[in-house]
PDB file of C-alpha atoms in Angstrom:
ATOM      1  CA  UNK L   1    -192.593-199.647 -10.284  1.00 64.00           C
ATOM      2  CA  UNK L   2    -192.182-203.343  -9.353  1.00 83.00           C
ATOM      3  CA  UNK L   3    -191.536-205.742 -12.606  1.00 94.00           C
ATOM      4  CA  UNK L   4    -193.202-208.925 -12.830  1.00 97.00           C
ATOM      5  CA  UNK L   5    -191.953-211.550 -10.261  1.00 97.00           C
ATOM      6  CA  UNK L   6    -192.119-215.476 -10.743  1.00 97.00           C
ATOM      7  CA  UNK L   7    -190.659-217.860  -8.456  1.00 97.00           C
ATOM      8  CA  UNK L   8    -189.294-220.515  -8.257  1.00 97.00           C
ATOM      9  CA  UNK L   9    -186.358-219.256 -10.375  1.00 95.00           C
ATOM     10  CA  UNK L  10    -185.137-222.712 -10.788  1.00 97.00           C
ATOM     11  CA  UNK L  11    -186.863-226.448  -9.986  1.00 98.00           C
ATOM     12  CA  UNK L  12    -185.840-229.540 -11.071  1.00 98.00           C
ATOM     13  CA  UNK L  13    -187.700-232.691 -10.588  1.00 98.00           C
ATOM     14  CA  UNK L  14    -188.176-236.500 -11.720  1.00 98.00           C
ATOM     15  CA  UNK L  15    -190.156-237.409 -14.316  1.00 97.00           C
ATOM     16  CA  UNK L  16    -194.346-237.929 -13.218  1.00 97.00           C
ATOM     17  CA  UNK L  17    -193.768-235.247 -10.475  1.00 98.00           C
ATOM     18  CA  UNK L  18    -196.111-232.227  -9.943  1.00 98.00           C
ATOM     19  CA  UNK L  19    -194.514-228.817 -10.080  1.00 98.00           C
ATOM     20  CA  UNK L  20    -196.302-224.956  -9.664  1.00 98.00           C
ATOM     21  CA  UNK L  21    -195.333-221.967 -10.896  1.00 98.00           C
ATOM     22  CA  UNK L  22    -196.348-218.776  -9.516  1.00 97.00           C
ATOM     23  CA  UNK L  23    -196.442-215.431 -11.033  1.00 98.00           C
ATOM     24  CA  UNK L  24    -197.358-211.745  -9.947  1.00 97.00           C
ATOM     25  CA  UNK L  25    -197.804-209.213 -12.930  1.00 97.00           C
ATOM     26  CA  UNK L  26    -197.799-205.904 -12.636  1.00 96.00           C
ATOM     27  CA  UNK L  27    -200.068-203.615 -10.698  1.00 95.00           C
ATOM     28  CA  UNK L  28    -203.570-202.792 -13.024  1.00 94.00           C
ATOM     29  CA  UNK L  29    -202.236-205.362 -15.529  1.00 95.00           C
ATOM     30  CA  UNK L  30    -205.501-207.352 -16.849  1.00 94.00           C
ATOM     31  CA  UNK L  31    -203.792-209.757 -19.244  1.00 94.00           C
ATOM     32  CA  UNK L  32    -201.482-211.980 -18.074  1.00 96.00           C
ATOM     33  CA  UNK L  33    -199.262-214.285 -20.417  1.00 96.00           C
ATOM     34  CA  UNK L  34    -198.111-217.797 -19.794  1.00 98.00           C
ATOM     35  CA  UNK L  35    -195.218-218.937 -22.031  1.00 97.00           C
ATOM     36  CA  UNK L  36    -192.691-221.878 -22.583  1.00 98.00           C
ATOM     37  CA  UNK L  37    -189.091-221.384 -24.094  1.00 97.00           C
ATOM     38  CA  UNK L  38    -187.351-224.417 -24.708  1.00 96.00           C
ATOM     39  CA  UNK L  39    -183.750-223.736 -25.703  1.00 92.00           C
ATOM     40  CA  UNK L  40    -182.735-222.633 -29.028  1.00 91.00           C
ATOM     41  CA  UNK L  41    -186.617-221.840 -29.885  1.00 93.00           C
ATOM     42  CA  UNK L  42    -188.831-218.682 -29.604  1.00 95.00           C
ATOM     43  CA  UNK L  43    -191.264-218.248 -26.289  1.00 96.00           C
ATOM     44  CA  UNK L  44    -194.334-220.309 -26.615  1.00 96.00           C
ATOM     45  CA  UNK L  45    -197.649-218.983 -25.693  1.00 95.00           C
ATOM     46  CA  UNK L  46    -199.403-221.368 -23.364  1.00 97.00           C
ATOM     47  CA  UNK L  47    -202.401-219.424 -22.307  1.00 96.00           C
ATOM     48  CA  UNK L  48    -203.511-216.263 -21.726  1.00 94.00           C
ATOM     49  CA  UNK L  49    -205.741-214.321 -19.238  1.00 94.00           C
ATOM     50  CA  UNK L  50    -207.921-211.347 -19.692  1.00 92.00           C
ATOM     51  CA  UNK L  51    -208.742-210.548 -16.066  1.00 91.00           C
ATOM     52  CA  UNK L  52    -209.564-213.864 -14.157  1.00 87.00           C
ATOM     53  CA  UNK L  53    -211.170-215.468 -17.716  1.00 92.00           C
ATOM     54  CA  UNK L  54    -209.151-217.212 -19.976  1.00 93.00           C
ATOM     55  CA  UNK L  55    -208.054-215.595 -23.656  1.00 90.00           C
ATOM     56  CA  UNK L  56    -206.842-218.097 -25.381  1.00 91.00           C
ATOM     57  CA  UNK L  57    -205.596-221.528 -23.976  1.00 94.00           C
ATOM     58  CA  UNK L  58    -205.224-223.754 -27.620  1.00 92.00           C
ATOM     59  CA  UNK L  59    -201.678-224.683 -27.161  1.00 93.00           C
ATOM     60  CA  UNK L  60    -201.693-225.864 -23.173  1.00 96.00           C
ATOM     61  CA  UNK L  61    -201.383-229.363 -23.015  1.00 96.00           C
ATOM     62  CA  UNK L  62    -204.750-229.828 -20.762  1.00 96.00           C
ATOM     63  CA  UNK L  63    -203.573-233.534 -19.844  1.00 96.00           C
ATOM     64  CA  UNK L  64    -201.269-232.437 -17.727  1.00 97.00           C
ATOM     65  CA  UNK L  65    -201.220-228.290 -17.712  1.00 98.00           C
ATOM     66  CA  UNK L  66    -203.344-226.380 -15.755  1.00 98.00           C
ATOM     67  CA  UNK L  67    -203.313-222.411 -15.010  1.00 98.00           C
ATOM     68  CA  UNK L  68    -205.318-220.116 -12.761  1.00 96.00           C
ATOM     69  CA  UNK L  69    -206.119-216.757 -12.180  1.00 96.00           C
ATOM     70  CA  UNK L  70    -207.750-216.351  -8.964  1.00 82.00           C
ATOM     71  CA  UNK L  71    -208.721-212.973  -8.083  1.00 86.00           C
ATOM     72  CA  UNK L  72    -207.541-211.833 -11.462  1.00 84.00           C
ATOM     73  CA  UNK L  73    -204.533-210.978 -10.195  1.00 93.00           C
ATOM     74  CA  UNK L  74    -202.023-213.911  -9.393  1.00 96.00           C
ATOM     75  CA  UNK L  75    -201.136-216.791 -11.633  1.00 97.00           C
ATOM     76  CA  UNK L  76    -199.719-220.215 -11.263  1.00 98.00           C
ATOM     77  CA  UNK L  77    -199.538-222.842 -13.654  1.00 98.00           C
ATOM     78  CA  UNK L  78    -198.954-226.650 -12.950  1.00 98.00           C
ATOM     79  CA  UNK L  79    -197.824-229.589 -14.379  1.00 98.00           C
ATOM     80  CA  UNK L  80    -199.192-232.801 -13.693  1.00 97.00           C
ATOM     81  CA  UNK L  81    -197.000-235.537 -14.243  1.00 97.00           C
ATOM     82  CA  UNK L  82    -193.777-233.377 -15.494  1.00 98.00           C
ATOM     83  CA  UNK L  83    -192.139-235.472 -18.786  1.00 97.00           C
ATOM     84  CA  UNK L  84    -188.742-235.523 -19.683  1.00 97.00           C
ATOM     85  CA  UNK L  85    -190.101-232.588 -22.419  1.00 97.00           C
ATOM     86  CA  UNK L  86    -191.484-230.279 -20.144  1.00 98.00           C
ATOM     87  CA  UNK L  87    -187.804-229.209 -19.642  1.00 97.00           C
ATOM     88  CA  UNK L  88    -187.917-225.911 -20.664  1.00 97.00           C
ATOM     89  CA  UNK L  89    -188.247-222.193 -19.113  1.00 96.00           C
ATOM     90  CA  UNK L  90    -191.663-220.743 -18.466  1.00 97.00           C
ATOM     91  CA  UNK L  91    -192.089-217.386 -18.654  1.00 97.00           C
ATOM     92  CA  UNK L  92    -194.805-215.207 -17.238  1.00 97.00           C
ATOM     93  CA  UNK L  93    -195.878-211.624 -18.754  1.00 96.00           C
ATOM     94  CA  UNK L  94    -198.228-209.061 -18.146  1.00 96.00           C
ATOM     95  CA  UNK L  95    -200.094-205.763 -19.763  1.00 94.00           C
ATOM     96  CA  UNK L  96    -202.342-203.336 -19.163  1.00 92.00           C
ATOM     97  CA  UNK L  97    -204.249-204.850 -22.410  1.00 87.00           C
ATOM     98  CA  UNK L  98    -204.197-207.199 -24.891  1.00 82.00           C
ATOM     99  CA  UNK L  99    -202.249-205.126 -27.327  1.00 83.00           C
ATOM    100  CA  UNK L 100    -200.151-202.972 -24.763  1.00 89.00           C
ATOM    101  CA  UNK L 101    -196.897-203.337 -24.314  1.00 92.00           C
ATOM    102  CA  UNK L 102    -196.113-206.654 -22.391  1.00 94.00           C
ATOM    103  CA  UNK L 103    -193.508-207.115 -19.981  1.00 96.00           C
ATOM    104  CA  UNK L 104    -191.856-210.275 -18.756  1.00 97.00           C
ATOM    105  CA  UNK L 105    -190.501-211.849 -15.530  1.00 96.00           C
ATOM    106  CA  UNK L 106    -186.969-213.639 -15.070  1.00 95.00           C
ATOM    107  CA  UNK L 107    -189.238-216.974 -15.680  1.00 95.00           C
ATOM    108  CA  UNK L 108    -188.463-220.165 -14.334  1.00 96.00           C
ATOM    109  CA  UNK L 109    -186.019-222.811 -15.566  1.00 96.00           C
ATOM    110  CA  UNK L 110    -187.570-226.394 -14.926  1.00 97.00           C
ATOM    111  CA  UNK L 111    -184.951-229.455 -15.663  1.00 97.00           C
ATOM    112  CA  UNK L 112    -186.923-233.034 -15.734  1.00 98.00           C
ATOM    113  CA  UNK L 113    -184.846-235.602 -14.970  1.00 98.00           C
TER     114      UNK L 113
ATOM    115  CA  UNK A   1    -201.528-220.352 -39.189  1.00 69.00           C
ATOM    116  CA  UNK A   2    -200.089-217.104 -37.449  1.00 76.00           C
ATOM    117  CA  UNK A   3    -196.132-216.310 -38.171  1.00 86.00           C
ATOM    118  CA  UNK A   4    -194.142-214.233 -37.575  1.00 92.00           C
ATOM    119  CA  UNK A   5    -190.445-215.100 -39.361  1.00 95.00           C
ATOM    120  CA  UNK A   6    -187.391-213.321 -38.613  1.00 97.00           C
ATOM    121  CA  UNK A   7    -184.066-213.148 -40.574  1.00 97.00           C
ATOM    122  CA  UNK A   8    -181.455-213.754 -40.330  1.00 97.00           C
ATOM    123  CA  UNK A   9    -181.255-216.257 -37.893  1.00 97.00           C
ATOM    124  CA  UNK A  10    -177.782-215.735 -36.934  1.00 97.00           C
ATOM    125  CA  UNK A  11    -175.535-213.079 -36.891  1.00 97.00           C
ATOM    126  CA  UNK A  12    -171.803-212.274 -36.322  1.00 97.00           C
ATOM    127  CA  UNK A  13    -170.662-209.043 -36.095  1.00 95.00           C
ATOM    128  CA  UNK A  14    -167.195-207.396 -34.890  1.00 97.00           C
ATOM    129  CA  UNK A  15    -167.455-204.597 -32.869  1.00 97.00           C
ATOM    130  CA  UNK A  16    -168.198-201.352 -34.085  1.00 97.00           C
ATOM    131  CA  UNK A  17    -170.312-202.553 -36.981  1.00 97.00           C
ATOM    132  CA  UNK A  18    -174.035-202.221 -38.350  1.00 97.00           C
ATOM    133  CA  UNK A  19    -176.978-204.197 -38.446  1.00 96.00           C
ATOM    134  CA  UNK A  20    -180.160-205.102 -39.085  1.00 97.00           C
ATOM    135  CA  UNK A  21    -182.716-207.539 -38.540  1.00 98.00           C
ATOM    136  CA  UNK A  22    -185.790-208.292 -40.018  1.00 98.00           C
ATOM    137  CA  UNK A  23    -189.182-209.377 -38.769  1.00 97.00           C
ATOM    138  CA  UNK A  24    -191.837-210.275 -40.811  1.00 96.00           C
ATOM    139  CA  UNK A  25    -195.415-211.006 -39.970  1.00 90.00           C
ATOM    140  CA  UNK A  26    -198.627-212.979 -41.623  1.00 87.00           C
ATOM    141  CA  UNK A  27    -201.316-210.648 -40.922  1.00 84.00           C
ATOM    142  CA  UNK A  28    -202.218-207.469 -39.606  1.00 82.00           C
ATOM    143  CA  UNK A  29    -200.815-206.585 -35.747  1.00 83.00           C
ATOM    144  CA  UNK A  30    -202.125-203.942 -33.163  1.00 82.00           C
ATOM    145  CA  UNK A  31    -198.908-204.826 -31.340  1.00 88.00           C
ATOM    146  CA  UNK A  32    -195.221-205.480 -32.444  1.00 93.00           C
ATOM    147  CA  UNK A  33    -192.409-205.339 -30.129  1.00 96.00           C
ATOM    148  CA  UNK A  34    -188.643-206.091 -29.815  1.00 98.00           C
ATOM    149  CA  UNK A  35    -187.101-207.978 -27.043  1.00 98.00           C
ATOM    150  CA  UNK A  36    -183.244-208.503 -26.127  1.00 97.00           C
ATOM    151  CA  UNK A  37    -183.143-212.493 -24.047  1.00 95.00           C
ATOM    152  CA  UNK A  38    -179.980-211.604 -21.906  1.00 86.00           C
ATOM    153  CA  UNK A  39    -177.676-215.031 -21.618  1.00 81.00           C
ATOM    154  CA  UNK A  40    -179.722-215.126 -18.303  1.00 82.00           C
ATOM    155  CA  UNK A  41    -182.954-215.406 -20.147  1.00 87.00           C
ATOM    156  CA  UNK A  42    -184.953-212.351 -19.203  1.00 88.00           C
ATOM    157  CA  UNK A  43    -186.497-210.471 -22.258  1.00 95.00           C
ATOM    158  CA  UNK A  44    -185.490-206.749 -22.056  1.00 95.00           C
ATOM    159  CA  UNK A  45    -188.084-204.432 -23.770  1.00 97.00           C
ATOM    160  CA  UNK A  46    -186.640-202.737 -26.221  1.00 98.00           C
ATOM    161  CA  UNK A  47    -189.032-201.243 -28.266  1.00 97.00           C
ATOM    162  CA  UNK A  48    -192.967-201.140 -28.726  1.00 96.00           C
ATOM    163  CA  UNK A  49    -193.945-199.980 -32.301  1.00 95.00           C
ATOM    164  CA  UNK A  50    -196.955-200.860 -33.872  1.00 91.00           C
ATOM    165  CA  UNK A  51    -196.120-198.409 -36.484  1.00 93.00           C
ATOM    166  CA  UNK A  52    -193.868-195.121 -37.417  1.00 96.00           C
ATOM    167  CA  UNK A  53    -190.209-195.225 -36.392  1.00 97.00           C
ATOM    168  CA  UNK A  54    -188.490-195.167 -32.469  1.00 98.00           C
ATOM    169  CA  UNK A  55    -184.758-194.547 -32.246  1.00 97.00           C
ATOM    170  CA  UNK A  56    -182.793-195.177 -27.947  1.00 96.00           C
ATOM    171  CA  UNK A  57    -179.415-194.574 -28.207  1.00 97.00           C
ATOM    172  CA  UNK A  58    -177.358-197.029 -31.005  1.00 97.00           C
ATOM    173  CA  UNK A  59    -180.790-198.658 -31.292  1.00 98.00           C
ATOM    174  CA  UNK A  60    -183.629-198.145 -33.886  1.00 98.00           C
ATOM    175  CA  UNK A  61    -186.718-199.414 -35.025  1.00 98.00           C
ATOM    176  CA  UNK A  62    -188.916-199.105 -37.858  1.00 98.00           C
ATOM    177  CA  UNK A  63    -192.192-200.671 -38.834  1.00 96.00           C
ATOM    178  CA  UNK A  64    -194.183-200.622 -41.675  1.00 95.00           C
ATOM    179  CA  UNK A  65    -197.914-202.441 -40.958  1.00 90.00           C
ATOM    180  CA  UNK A  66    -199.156-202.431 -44.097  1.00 91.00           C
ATOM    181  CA  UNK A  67    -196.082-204.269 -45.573  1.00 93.00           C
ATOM    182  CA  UNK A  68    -196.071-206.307 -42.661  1.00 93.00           C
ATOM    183  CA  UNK A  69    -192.595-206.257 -41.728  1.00 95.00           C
ATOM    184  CA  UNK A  70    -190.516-204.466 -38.876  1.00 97.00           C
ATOM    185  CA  UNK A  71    -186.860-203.575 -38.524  1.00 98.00           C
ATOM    186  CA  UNK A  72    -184.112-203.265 -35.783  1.00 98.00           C
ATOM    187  CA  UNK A  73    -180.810-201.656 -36.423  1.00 98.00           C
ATOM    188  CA  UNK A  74    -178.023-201.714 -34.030  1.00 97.00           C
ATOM    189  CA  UNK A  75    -175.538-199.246 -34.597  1.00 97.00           C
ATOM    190  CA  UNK A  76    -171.694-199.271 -33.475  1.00 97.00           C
ATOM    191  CA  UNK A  77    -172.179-202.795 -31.895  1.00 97.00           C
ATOM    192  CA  UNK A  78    -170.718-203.384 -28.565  1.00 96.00           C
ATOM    193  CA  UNK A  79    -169.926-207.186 -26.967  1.00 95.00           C
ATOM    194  CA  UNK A  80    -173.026-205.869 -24.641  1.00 93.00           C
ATOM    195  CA  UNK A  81    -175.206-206.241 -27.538  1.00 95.00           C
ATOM    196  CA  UNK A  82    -174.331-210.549 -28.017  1.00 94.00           C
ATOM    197  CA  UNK A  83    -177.795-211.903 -27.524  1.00 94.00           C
ATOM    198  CA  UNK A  84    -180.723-213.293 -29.414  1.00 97.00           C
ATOM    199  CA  UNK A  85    -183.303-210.537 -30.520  1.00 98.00           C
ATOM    200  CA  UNK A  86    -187.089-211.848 -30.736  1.00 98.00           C
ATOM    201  CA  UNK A  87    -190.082-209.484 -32.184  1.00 97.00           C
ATOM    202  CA  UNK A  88    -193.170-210.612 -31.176  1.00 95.00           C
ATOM    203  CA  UNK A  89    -197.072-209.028 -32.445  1.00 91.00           C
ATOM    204  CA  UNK A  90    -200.127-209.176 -31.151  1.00 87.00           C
ATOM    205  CA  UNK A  91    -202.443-209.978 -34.112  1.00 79.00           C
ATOM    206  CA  UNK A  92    -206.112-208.554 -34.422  1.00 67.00           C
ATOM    207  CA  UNK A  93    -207.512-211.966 -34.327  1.00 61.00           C
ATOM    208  CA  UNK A  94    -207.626-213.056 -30.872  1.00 63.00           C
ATOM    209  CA  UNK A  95    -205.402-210.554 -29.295  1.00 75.00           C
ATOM    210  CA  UNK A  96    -202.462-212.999 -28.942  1.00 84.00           C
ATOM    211  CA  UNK A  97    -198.624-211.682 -28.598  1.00 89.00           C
ATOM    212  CA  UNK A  98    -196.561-214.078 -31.251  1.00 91.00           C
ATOM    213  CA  UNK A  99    -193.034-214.797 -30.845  1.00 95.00           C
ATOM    214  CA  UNK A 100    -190.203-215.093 -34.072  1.00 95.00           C
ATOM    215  CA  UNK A 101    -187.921-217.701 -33.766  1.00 96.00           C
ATOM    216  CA  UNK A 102    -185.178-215.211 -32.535  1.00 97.00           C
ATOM    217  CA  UNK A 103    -181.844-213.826 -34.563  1.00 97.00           C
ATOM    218  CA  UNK A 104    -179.128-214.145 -32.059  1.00 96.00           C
ATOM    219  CA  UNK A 105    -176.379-211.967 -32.543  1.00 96.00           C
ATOM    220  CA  UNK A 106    -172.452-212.380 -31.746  1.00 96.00           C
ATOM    221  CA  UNK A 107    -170.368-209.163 -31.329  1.00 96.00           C
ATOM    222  CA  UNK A 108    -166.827-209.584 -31.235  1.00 96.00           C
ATOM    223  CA  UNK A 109    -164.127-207.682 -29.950  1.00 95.00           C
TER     224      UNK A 109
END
């Protein structure tokens, strides 16, 4: 069975750039799991999907963070301008259900410069 | 708000030794799991126990939900085992997955 792929694995850009994220979960996983590690800290939840509909999106930063679910299938989440503190890695997961067990993707390390 | 703490946050170990780590959580969870972040960063599932007791290999796990706490033990620690160890529950109010801050845990040879 195919894990959950992300790509890029790696991205760095300057400061006020636009980056994307993509992320494909696992076949017949509804919830999907957006999350933001930055180092030395625990994996942030940034929003999550139930199907195409959002869960729960109170910690995304809606200035500039945006996440969609077309299809309910898919992800990708943007930033829009990057800061210096969006440096971080962001990590996508999936489950078959809210409180199934998730499972993760190699995420993507984003450097702001 | 939501917690979930975990102790102790750091951990050095020579090889061949015991341990265990503790996660504690605010409120009641349908979900708790334990996660291994590889120095490459992926999270390795290593256990998903809501409740009861799961043992793979030198690893265990117990929770007990209506103390609100979980534990990992890591038995006859390898240098394979260096890492930092998250738990992370889903709690019954709004279905989302909570991350500790992480013990991370040296094994020496």
């Amino acid at each position: 069975e195919a894990g959950v792929a992300q790509s890029p694995r790696y991205k760095i850009i300057e400061k006020r750039q636009s980056v994307a994220f993509w992320c494909n979960p696992i076949s017949g996983h509804a919830t999907l799991y957006w999350y933001q590690q930055i180092l030395g800290q625990g994996p942030k939840l940034l929003i999550q999907f139930q199907n195409n509909g959002v869960v729960d999106d109170s910690q995304l930063p809606k200035d500039r963070f945006s996440a969609e679910r077309l299809k309910g299938v898919d992800s990708t989440l943007k930033i829009q301008p990057a800061k210096l503190e969006d440096s971080a890695v962001y990590l996508c997961a999936s489950s078959f259900g809210t409180a199934a067990e998730a499972f993760f993707g190699q995420g993507t390390r984003l450097t702001v410069v | 708000g939501i917690q979930v703490e975990q102790s102790p946050p750091d951990l050095i170990l020579q090889e061949g030794a015991n341990s265990t780590l503790r996660c504690n959580f605010s409120d009641s969870v349908n979900n708790l799991q334990w996660f291994h972040q590889n120095p490459w960063g992926q999270l390795i599932n290593l256990f998903y126990i809501p409740s009861g007791t799961k043992q793979n290999g030198r690893l265990s796990a117990t929770t007990v939900a209506t103390e609100r706490y979980s534990l990992l033990y890591i038995s006859s620690s390898q240098t394979t085992d260096s890492g930092v160890y998250f738990c992370a529950g889903v709690y019954n109010q709004g279905g989302k997955l909570i991350f500790g801050q992480g013990t991370e845990l040296s094994v020496k040879p």
